[in-house]
Structures are given as C-alpha cells and as structure tokens.
XYZ file of C-alpha atoms in Angstrom:
472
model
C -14.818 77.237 -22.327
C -15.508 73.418 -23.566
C -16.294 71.284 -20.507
C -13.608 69.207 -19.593
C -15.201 65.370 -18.599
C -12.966 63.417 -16.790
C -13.787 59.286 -16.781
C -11.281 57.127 -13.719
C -12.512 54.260 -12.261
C -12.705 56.353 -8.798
C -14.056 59.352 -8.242
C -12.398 60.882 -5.172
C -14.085 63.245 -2.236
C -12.610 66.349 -2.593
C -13.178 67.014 1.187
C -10.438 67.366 3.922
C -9.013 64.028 4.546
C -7.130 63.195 1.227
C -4.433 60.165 1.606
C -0.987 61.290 -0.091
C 0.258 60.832 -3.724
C -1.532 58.987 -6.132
C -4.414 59.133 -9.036
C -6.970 61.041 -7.324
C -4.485 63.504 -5.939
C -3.227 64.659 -9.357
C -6.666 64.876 -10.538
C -8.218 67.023 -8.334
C -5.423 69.428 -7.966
C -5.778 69.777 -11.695
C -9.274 70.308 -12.183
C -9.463 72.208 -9.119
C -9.649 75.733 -11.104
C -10.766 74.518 -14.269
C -13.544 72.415 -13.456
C -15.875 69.743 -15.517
C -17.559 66.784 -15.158
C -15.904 63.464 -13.396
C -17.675 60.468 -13.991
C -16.305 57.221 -12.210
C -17.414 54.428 -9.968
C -17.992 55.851 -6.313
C -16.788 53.141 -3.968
C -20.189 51.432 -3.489
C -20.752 47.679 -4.277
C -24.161 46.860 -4.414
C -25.688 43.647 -5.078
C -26.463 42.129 -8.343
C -30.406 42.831 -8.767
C -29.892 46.643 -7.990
C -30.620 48.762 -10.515
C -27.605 51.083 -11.223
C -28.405 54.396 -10.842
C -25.992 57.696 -11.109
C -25.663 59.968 -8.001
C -24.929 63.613 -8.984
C -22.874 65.985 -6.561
C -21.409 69.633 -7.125
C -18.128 71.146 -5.992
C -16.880 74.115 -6.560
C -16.936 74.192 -10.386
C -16.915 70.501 -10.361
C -19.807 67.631 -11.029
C -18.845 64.757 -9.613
C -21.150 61.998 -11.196
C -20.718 58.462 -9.819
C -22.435 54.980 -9.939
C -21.664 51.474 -7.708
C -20.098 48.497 -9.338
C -22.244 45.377 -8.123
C -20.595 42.548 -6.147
C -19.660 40.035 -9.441
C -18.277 43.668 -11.028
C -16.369 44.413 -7.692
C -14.796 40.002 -7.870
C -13.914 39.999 -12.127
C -13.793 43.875 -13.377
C -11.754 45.564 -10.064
C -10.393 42.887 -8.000
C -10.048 39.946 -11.442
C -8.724 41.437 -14.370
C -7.635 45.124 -13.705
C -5.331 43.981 -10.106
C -4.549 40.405 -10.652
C -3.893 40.573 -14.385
C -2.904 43.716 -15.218
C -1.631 45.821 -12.536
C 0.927 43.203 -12.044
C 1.833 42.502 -15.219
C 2.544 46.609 -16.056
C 4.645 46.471 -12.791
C 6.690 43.475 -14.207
C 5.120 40.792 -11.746
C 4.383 38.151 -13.760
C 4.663 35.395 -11.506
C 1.919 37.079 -9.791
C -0.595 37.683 -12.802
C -3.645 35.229 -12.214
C -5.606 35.292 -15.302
C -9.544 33.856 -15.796
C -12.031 33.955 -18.717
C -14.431 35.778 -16.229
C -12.245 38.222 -15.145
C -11.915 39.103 -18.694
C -15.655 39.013 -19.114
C -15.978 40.911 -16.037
C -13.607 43.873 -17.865
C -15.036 44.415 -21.211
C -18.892 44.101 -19.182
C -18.155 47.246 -16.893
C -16.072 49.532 -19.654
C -19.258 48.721 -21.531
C -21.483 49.779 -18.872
C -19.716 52.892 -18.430
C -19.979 53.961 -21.750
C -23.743 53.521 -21.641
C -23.973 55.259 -18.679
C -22.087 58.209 -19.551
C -23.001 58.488 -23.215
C -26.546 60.009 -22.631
C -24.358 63.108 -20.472
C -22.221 63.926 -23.223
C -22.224 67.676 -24.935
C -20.741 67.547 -28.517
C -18.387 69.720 -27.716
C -16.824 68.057 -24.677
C -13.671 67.162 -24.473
C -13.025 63.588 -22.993
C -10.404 62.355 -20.984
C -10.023 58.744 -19.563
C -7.472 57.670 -16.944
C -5.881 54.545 -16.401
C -5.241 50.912 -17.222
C -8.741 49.678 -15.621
C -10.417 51.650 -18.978
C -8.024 51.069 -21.678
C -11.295 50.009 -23.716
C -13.431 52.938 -22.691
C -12.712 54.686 -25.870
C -13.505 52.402 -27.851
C -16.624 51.466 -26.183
C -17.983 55.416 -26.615
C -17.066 55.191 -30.812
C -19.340 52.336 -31.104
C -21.606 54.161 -29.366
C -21.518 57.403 -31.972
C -19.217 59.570 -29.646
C -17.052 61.744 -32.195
C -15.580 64.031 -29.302
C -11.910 64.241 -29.260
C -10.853 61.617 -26.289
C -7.769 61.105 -24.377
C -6.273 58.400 -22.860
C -3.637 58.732 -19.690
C -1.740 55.517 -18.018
C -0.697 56.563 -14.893
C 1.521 53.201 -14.265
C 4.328 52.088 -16.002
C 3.725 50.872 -20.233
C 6.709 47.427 -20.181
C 8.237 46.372 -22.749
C 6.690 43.751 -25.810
C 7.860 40.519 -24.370
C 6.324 41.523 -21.099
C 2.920 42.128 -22.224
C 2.602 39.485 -24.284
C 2.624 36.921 -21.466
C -1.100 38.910 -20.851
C -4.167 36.930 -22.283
C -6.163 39.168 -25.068
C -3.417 42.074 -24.506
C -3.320 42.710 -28.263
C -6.861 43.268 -28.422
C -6.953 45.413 -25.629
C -3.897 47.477 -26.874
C -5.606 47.847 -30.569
C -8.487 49.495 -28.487
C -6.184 52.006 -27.606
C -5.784 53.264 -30.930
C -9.483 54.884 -31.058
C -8.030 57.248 -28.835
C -6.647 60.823 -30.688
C -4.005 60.973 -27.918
C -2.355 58.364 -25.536
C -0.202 60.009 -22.752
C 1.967 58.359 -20.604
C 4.233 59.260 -17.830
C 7.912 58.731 -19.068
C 9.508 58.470 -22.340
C 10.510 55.056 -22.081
C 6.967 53.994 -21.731
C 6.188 55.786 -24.619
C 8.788 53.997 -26.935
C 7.774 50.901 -25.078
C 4.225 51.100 -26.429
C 5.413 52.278 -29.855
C 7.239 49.141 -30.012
C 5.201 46.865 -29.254
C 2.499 48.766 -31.716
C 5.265 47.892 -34.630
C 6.632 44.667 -33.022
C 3.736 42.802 -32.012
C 0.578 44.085 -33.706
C 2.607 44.521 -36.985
C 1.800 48.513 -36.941
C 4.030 51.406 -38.105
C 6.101 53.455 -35.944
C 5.337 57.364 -38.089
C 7.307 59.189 -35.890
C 8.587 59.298 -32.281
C 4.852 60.379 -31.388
C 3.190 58.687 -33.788
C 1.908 55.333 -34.539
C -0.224 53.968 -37.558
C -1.842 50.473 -37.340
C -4.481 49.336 -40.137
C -5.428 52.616 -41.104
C -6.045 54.526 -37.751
C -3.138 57.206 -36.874
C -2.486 57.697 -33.018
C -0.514 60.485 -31.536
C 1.632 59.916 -28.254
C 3.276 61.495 -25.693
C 5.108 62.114 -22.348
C 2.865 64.035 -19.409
C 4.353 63.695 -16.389
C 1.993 64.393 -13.489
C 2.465 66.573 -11.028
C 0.886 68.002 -7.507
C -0.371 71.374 -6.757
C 3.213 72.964 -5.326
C 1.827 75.706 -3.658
C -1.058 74.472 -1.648
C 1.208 71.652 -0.926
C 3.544 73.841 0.298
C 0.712 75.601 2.649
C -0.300 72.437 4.139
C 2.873 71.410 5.360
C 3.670 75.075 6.592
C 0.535 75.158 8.584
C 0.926 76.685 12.252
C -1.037 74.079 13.881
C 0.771 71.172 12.464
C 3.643 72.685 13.355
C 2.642 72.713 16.959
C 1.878 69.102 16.883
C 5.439 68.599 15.424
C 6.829 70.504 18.554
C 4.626 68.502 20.604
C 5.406 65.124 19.470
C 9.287 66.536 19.652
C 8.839 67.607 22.862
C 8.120 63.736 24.652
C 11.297 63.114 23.706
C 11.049 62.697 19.542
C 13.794 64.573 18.711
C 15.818 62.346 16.979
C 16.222 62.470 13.259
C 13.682 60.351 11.405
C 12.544 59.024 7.860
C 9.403 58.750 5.951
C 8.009 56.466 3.653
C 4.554 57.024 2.715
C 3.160 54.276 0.185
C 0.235 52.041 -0.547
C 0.551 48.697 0.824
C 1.665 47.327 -2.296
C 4.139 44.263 -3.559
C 5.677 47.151 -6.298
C 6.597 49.790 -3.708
C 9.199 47.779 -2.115
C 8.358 47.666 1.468
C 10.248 44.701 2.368
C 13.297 45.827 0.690
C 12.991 49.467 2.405
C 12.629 47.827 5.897
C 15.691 45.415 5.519
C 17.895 48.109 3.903
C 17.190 49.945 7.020
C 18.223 47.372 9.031
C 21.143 47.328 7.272
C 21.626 51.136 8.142
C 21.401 50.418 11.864
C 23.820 47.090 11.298
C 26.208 49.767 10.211
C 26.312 51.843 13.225
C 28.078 51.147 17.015
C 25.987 49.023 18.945
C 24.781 52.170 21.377
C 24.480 54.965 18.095
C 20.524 55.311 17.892
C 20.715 57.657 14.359
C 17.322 57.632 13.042
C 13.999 56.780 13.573
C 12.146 55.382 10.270
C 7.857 56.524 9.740
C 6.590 54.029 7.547
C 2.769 55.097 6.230
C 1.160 51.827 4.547
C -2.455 52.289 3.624
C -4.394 49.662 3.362
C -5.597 48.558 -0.347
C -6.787 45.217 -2.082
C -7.056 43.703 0.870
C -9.043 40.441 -0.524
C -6.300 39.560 -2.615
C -3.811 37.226 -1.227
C -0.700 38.641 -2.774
C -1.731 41.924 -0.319
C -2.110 39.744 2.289
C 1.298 38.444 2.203
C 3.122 40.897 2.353
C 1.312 42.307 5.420
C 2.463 39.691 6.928
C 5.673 39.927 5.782
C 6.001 44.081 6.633
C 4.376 42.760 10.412
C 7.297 40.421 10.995
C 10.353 42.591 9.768
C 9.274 45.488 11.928
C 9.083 43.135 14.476
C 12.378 41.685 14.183
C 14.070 45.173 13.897
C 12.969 46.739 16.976
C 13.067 43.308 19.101
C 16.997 43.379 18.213
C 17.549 47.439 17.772
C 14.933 49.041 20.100
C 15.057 50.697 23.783
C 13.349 51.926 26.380
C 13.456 55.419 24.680
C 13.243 54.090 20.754
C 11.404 52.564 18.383
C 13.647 52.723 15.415
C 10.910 51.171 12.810
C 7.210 52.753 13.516
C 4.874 50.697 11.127
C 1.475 52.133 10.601
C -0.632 50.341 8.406
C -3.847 53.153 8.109
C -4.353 55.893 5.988
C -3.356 59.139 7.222
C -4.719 62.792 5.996
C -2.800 64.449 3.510
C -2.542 66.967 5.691
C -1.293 64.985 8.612
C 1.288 63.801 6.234
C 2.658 66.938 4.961
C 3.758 68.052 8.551
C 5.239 64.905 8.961
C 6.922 65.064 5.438
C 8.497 68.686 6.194
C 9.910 68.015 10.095
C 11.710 64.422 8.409
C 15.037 64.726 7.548
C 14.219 62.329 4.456
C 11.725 60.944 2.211
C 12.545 57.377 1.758
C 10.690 56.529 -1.878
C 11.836 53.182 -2.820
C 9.524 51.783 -4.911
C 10.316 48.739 -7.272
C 7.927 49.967 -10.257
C 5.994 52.888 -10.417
C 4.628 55.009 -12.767
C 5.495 58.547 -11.390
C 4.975 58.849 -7.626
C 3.838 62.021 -6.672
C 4.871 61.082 -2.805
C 7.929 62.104 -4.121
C 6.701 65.569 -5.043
C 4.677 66.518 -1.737
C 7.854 65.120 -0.242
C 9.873 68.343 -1.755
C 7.405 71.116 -1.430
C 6.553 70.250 2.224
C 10.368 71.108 2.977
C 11.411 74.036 4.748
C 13.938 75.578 2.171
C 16.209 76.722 4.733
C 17.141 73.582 6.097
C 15.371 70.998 3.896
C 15.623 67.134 4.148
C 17.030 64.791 1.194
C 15.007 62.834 -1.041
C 15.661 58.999 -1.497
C 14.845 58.014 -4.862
C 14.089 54.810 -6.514
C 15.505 54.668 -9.855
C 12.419 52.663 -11.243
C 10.228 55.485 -10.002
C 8.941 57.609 -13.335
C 9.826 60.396 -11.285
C 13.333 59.455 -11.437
C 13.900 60.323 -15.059
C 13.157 64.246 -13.955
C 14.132 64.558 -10.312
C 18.209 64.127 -10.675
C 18.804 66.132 -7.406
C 17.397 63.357 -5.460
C 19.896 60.561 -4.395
C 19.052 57.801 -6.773
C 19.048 54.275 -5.836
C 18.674 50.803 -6.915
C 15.944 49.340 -4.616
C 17.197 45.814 -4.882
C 20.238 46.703 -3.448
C 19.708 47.067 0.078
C 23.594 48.133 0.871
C 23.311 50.835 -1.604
C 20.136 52.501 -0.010
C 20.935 52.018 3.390
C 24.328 53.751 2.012
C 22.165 57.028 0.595
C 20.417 56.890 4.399
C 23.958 57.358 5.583
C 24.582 59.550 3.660
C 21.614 61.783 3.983
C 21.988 62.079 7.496
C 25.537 63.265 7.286
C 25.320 65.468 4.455
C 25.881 68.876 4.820
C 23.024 71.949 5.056
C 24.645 73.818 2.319
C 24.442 70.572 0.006
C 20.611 70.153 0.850
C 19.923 73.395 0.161
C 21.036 73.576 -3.276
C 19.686 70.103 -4.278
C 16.005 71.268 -2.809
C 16.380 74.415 -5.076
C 16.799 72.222 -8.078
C 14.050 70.103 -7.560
C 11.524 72.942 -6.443
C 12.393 74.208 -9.808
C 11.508 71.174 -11.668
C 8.098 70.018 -9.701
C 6.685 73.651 -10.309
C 8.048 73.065 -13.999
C 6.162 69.772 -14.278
C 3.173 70.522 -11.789
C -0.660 69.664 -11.608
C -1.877 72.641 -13.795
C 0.769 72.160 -16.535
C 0.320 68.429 -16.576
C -3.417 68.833 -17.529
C -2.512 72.306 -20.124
C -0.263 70.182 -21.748
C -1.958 66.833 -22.230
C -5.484 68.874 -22.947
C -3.211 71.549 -25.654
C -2.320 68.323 -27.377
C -5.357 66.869 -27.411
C -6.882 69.961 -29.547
C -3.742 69.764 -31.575
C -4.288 66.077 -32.596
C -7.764 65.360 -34.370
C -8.136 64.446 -37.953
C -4.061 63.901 -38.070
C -2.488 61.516 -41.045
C 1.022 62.058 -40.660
C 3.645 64.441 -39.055
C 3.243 66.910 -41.628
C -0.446 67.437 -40.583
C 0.463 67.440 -36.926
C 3.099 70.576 -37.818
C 0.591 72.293 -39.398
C -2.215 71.687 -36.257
C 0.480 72.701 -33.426
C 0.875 76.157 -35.372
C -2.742 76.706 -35.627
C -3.693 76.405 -31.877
C-alpha cells in the first residue's frame, strides 16, 4: 500500500483524553486503520538558538513525527499571520484582521522550514496530504524543493467569497501557491465555487469546469470532502456503562431537569454571545416560576494571547453572570459556563443524556460537534440538533432544526421547540441524520479525497480527467 503522509500544523496525541470536534479529531479517526506518517509541529515552543530537531513516535500503524516552533515562530507564523490575518478573514471578520510585514515573514519562514524538514523523509511513492489554511504554501515549498509526489491540499474552514479575500495583504500570491497542488478539497460546495471565482475573477484564471481551474498554464482539480467522525466508536463512547452511571449520578442530586449542550472552542466565530442571549431569551419566554432547561456550555480555552480571545471571555463571564443572577434558584443554575477542555469521552455522555445539541456557530467550516452530537444519541428517545445555518454541516444535515444565529428570537424559538417536540418526531429526524453522517463519515472522507487524488495527476482538461476516473 503507498504510505499515506499527512502534514497539519498540529500533530495530535492519540491517547485517551481527546477534546470534541475539530481538525485533529477527523484526522485521527481517519488514519486510524490506514495508517502513515503525520508530520506537524508538536506543541513545543522553544527558544530561538535551539536547534530544531524532529522527535519520532509510533502508534499503532502510525508515525507521528513532530518538531517545536521557536518563540518569534510561535508570535508571527501561529499567533501573527495564520489567527490574526487569516483565520479571521476566512470567517468573514475583517474588522478583526490585524495584518504586519513580520507576520507575513513569519508565514512563508516556517512553511519553508517544514518543507526542509520533511523533504529528506519522503518515499517517491508517497502520497502527500496537507491540511489547512496555516500551510496553504506548503506545496509549493516541497516543488521547489524537487518533490514530484502527487500532493493534496484540504481547508478545513470556510473559502469566502473574492471581495472578501482581497481585503488580505499578499492573498493572491498565497492563493496562486495553491495551484501546485493536483487536488484542493474543501468542505462545501459553495466554498468550492467561491475559490473558483476568485481563481477567474481576481487572478484572471479560467474556470475549465465546475472542478477545474486553469491559471497560466498549471491545471488544478477541485472538490467537495466533507469531513466526518468515526460513527461507530463515537457511538461506543457515549454508550459506555460507566458514563452512564455518572449520568445517573449527577441525575440523581437532583439534575433531572432537561438540559442543552454546546460544546465549542472559545472562539469570536462560534457565536457564544449570541447562544447565551438567545437563551435568555428562551427563559424571558417562560412564566416567571417555569424552570425548563438547564444550558452546558463547554468553551475550551484557545489563543489565549490574543486580545480578540480575551474579549470575549470577558464578555461569555458577564452574560452567564447576568442570567443566573436574574433566572437562578436555590435548586438551578440555568447557564453552567465551563471554560476547560473536557475529554471526548466525558463529552459524549454528556452529549447523549442532553435533550439538545445547541451548535450555533456564526462561520464554520463543517463542525463535527455536530456529528458526535448525533451518534452519541440514544435512538430510542434521541435529543434534537440545533443547527447554525452558516455551519458547513448545514448544507448536509437538513433534519436538524436550522437557524439563523443572528437572530436570537428565532433560536431561542427552535429551543422551544425542541423541548416540546414530540418522541415520534425525534425519532425519525435522528434516523435521517444517522443515515447521512455514516454516508459522509471519517473513513469515506479520507477514500474519497485520497481516490481523487490518484485520479488527478498529469490532467489538462476534463476530457483527461474522464478518462483517469475510469482507469482507477
């Protein structure tokens, strides 16, 4: 089998202790059975006279091979250009995009570095494949270097339209980069035509076909993978015994009430604020005695040097506050902030004894919370799924009440809702949507992406790609 290398800026521990949703959850449920090399940075910042050395670790079939960023790569390459310039800007935030020639520096200097570092590990016959918008470049980097593997590219946030991403210093440059990729996956089909656009609108390039792009003589193909969680070991966390007999537990002094979860990173684009006021709104709604629901909010901590991050901590502090000074009693908390990360596995209890999964967020490129939200329910009596409508999970995951967000009325509304509607009505919406997570799940996330991969070197034009897809 060719070894599958896998390059993300993190490389997770595939131990016990794994917080919910995200990058690193997708990836290692997908490369759980198959197995390769992951190369990434491993958390460590070290400072700048270190040497930088890789640290090599097996498990199971995978290598994980990692290296530390030093502290000026930590300030301009992690915290500088990839979360103050472009993480907001993909999420649509660009009064909060803070852009500096070092930063920028910073970026191209450690997408270099990788390359060097992983070059030297690289079997001809390997087939690459590089997540995320903190290595758009990476690609690029290992051509110059003499790399002729076939090499994928996968955003996991949202792609925004042209007159977004042109607000973004040396965006153009960085998106022509992307071209020295065969394939460029991305998580919806809007942000596929969104990049095809702006490959024919602003860099003057040639839209082939719906997956193809031409610019200046190099041919990309494109397309929609959207990533998905392993359903069935998801679905044996949640179920197992002794988090159940916490649940009963935790019920027992006095818990019993029907609750919500959120579970999110502490994040300006998951819409924390607007989640906690729409609540509010939900318990404005009901008779001044009525106590119907108790919401779990899960914030982990992330990017906590950066002052946006710190603002809205703040912010989260003093609306929880102000709910249960005016709605709590001596037997409820209505709003239970906790601002920690909590075990996947904690979390999956948690998700299946909720009667629903509040996932709100104001941009996001999937969100997979929404997934381990549905396979941690109990199919005979299964909770409802809240769904932002900016969410890329949205586009699949119809069953789901979908909501605006911004419109506080209209998801405090879908709580109502949720809590009144009917067991025969949950029941058939968690059907549908256990159908379509196992249709879209870890394993055939990576098969698909990897099939086209194979399918796309040495392609001109559709006719060629026809002729590939019929050979594999």
């Amino acid at each position: 089998m060719t070894r599958l290398v896998v390059v993300s800026n993190r490389v997770s521990d595939p131990g016990p202790g794994q917080a919910a949703g995200g990058l690193a959850v997708c990836l290692l449920d997908a490369m759980r059975d198959r197995g390769g090399l992951w190369f990434g940075w491993n958390g460590d910042i070290v400072a700048e006279e270190c040497e930088i050395a890789i640290s090599s670790a097996k498990h199971g079939r995978c290598t994980m091979m990692t290296a530390p960023l030093t502290e000026r790569d930590y300030r301009e390459f992690y915290l500088g250009f990839s979360n103050e310039v472009l993480w907001p800007i993909h999420h649509y935030r660009l009064d909060l995009a803070r852009f500096t020639l070092e930063a920028g520096e910073g970026y191209r200097r450690v997408n270099a570095r990788f390359a060097d570092l992983l070059t030297p590990h690289l079997r001809r016959s390997d087939l690459i494949w590089v997540h995320d918008y903190h290595l758009i470049p990476l690609g690029a980097d290992l051509r110059a270097r003499g790399v002729g593997n076939q090499i994928g590219f996968f955003l996991h946030i949202p792609f925004p339209p042209p007159d977004i991403l042109t607000a973004a210093p040396e965006y153009e440059r960085l998106a022509q980069t992307l071209l020295d990729y065969d394939l460029v996956g991305f998580q919806t089909a809007s942000d596929q035509a969104n990049f095809s656009r702006f490959v024919s609108e602003v860099l003057g390039g040639e839209i082939v076909a719906p997956d193809i792009v031409r610019l200046e003589g190099k041919v990309l193909k494109t397309g929609v993978f959207p990533a998905g969680i392993d359903v069935d070991a998801f679905v044996a966390m949640a179920e197992d015994p002794e988090g159940a007999n916490k649940i009963r537990q935790y019920e027992r002094h006095g818990a019993t009430r029907l609750y919500a979860i959120g579970v999110d990173r502490l994040d300006y684009s998951k819409g924390l604020p607007e989640k906690f006021r729409a609540f509010r709104r939900l318990l404005d709604s009901y008779p001044e005695n009525d106590k119907p629901m108790t919401l779990i909010q899960v914030a982990s901590p992330t990017r906590d040097d950066l002052q946006a991050y710190i603002d809205i901590r703040h912010e989260l502090e003093a609306l929880s506050g102000k709910v249960n000074g005016k709605f709590g009693d001596f037997d409820w908390t209505p709003l239970r902030y906790i601002h920690r990360s909590v075990p996947r596995e904690t979390i999956a209890v948690h998700y299946r004894a909720s009667r629903i999964g509040l996932v709100t967020p104001l941009r996001d490129g999937m969100n997979l919370v929404a997934k381990e939200y549905i396979a941690a329910q109990d199919e005979t009596d299964p909770g409802v799924l809240i769904l932002s409508r900016f969410a890329g999970a949205a586009e699949d995951l119809q069953e789901a009440l979908i909501v605006n967000p911004y419109d506080i009325d209209e998801v405090a509304h879908a709580m109502r809702r949720a809590i009144e509607m009917r067991k025969e009505e949950r029941i058939e919406r968690h059907q549908m949507l256990m159908k379509r997570i196992r249709q879209h799940d870890a394993c055939n996330w990576m098969v698909s992406f990897l099939r086209a991969l194979r399918s796309c070197r040495g392609m001109e034009d559709p006719r060629d790609q026809e002729k590939q897809l019929r050979e594999i």
